[in-house]
Amino acid sequence: MHKAVSIEDIENAKNKTLACKIEENIDGINAVGPILADLIFTSLGDFIEVRGNVKGIVKLECDLCLKEFEHKFDFDIDELYAKRSLIEDPEESGQEFEIKDGQFVTDLNGSDEIDIYDLLYQSVILNLPNKKVCGINCKGEDKFLKEEEMSDPRMDVFKNIKIEEI
């Protein structure tokens, strides 16, 4: 099930601003409990701005020891959606906006609604750490990484090779 916000509902809201609280599980995100989001949708002429906060806890796999751990996230989002295609005629809107660092403009391609699940999914995925480590003291010394268990008996022949300098 996907939740969406209608562009018409945003346009008809007081001050063309619509507040939305979300508490949902999102497919594709291994979350511990629902993802919580407080979002504000504002119509800015040919654009819709979405601002808010997203928080929750996801289960990740440590890159060092491969154990599963919980990662808490809490971040702000600030996205722009173009109601009309910017590719066809970028000059047609007559509006100019400064794109801030980390902000994207998503083309709605004529759609009359914004898919909240897609917005939340992409925002959470983009805000996950690049290096997933279960803790500051993780050294990745799990049993699968121990040298004696990783040795290959076929390589034993190389243990006794002596290299002489010329």
Coordinates of C-alpha atoms in Angstrom, one line a residue:
M1 CA 0.0 0.0 0.0
H2 CA 1.4 3.4 -1.0
K3 CA 0.4 6.6 0.6
A4 CA 0.3 9.8 -1.6
V5 CA -0.5 13.4 -1.1
S6 CA -2.6 15.0 -3.8
I7 CA -1.3 18.2 -5.4
E8 CA -4.9 19.5 -5.4
D9 CA -5.2 19.0 -1.6
I10 CA -2.0 21.1 -1.2
E11 CA -3.3 23.8 -3.5
N12 CA -6.6 23.9 -1.6
A13 CA -5.1 23.9 1.9
K14 CA -4.8 27.1 4.0
N15 CA -1.8 29.1 2.8
K16 CA -1.2 26.3 0.3
T17 CA 0.5 24.4 3.1
L18 CA -0.4 20.9 4.2
A19 CA 1.0 19.2 7.3
C20 CA 1.2 15.4 7.3
K21 CA 2.3 12.9 10.1
I22 CA 3.3 9.5 8.9
E23 CA 3.9 6.4 11.0
E24 CA 4.4 3.5 8.6
N25 CA 6.5 0.5 7.7
I26 CA 8.1 1.0 4.3
D27 CA 8.8 -2.0 2.1
G28 CA 12.5 -2.5 1.4
I29 CA 13.6 -1.0 4.7
N30 CA 14.4 -3.4 7.5
A31 CA 13.0 -1.2 10.2
V32 CA 12.5 -1.9 13.9
G33 CA 8.9 -0.5 14.2
P34 CA 7.4 2.1 11.9
I35 CA 9.3 5.0 10.3
L36 CA 8.0 8.3 11.8
A37 CA 7.8 11.4 9.6
D38 CA 6.5 14.9 10.2
L39 CA 6.2 16.5 6.7
I40 CA 5.0 19.9 5.5
F41 CA 4.0 20.2 1.8
T42 CA 3.9 23.8 0.4
S43 CA 2.9 24.9 -3.0
L44 CA 5.3 27.4 -4.5
G45 CA 3.7 28.0 -7.9
D46 CA 5.2 25.4 -10.3
F47 CA 6.9 23.6 -7.5
I48 CA 6.0 21.7 -4.3
E49 CA 8.4 21.9 -1.4
V50 CA 8.5 19.1 1.1
R51 CA 10.2 19.8 4.4
G52 CA 10.2 17.8 7.6
N53 CA 11.9 15.3 9.9
V54 CA 12.2 11.6 9.5
K55 CA 13.2 9.2 12.3
G56 CA 13.3 5.5 13.1
I57 CA 15.5 2.5 13.7
V58 CA 16.8 0.1 11.1
K59 CA 18.6 -3.2 11.2
L60 CA 21.9 -3.2 9.4
E61 CA 24.7 -5.7 8.9
C62 CA 28.1 -4.6 10.1
D63 CA 30.7 -4.4 7.3
L64 CA 33.4 -5.7 9.6
C65 CA 31.9 -8.6 11.6
L66 CA 28.7 -9.2 9.6
K67 CA 26.6 -9.2 12.8
E68 CA 23.2 -7.5 12.7
F69 CA 22.9 -4.3 14.7
E70 CA 20.3 -1.5 15.1
H71 CA 21.0 2.0 13.7
K72 CA 19.0 4.9 14.9
F73 CA 18.4 7.8 12.4
D74 CA 16.9 11.2 12.8
F75 CA 17.3 13.7 9.9
D76 CA 15.6 16.6 8.1
I77 CA 14.5 16.6 4.5
D78 CA 14.0 19.4 2.1
E79 CA 12.9 18.4 -1.4
L80 CA 11.4 20.2 -4.4
Y81 CA 8.9 18.6 -6.8
A82 CA 8.3 20.2 -10.2
K83 CA 4.7 20.1 -11.3
R84 CA 5.6 20.5 -14.9
S85 CA 8.4 18.8 -16.7
L86 CA 11.6 20.9 -16.5
I87 CA 13.2 18.9 -19.3
E88 CA 10.7 20.0 -21.9
D89 CA 10.8 23.7 -21.3
P90 CA 12.9 24.8 -18.3
E91 CA 12.3 28.5 -19.0
E92 CA 8.5 28.2 -19.2
S93 CA 7.9 28.4 -15.4
G94 CA 9.5 31.8 -15.1
Q95 CA 10.3 30.9 -11.5
E96 CA 13.8 30.7 -10.1
F97 CA 14.8 28.8 -7.0
E98 CA 18.2 28.4 -5.4
I99 CA 18.9 24.7 -5.0
K100 CA 20.6 24.2 -1.6
D101 CA 23.3 21.6 -0.9
G102 CA 21.6 18.2 -0.6
Q103 CA 18.4 19.3 -2.2
F104 CA 17.0 17.7 -5.3
V105 CA 14.2 18.7 -7.8
T106 CA 12.1 15.7 -8.7
D107 CA 10.0 16.0 -11.8
L108 CA 6.4 14.8 -11.2
N109 CA 6.0 14.1 -15.0
G110 CA 2.4 15.3 -14.9
S111 CA 1.4 13.2 -11.9
D112 CA -1.2 14.8 -9.6
E113 CA 0.2 13.4 -6.4
I114 CA 3.5 12.9 -4.5
D115 CA 4.3 9.3 -3.4
I116 CA 5.2 9.6 0.3
Y117 CA 6.5 6.0 0.5
D118 CA 8.9 6.6 -2.3
L119 CA 10.0 9.9 -0.8
L120 CA 10.6 8.3 2.6
Y121 CA 12.3 5.2 1.1
Q122 CA 14.8 7.3 -0.9
S123 CA 15.4 9.6 2.0
V124 CA 16.2 6.8 4.5
I125 CA 18.4 4.9 2.0
L126 CA 20.4 8.0 1.2
N127 CA 20.9 8.9 4.9
L128 CA 22.3 5.5 5.9
P129 CA 26.0 5.5 6.7
N130 CA 28.3 4.5 3.9
K131 CA 30.4 2.4 6.3
K132 CA 28.1 0.3 8.5
V133 CA 29.9 -0.6 11.7
C134 CA 28.1 -2.0 14.7
G135 CA 30.3 -0.1 17.2
I136 CA 33.4 1.9 17.7
N137 CA 35.2 -1.1 19.1
C138 CA 34.3 -3.5 16.4
K139 CA 37.5 -5.0 15.0
G140 CA 35.7 -7.6 12.8
E141 CA 37.3 -10.5 14.7
D142 CA 34.5 -12.9 14.3
K143 CA 35.2 -16.6 13.9
F144 CA 35.0 -16.5 10.1
L145 CA 37.9 -14.0 10.0
K146 CA 40.4 -16.0 12.2
E147 CA 43.4 -16.9 10.2
E148 CA 43.6 -20.5 11.2
E149 CA 40.1 -21.2 10.0
M150 CA 40.7 -19.4 6.7
S151 CA 43.8 -21.4 5.8
D152 CA 43.6 -23.6 2.8
P153 CA 45.5 -26.9 3.1
R154 CA 46.5 -26.6 -0.6
M155 CA 48.5 -23.6 0.3
D156 CA 50.7 -25.4 2.9
V157 CA 53.3 -26.1 0.3
F158 CA 54.2 -22.4 0.2
K159 CA 54.9 -22.3 3.9
N160 CA 58.3 -24.0 3.5
I161 CA 59.6 -22.0 0.5
K162 CA 62.9 -20.3 1.2
I163 CA 63.8 -17.3 -0.9
E164 CA 67.4 -16.5 -1.3
E165 CA 68.7 -13.1 -2.3
I166 CA 70.8 -12.9 -5.4

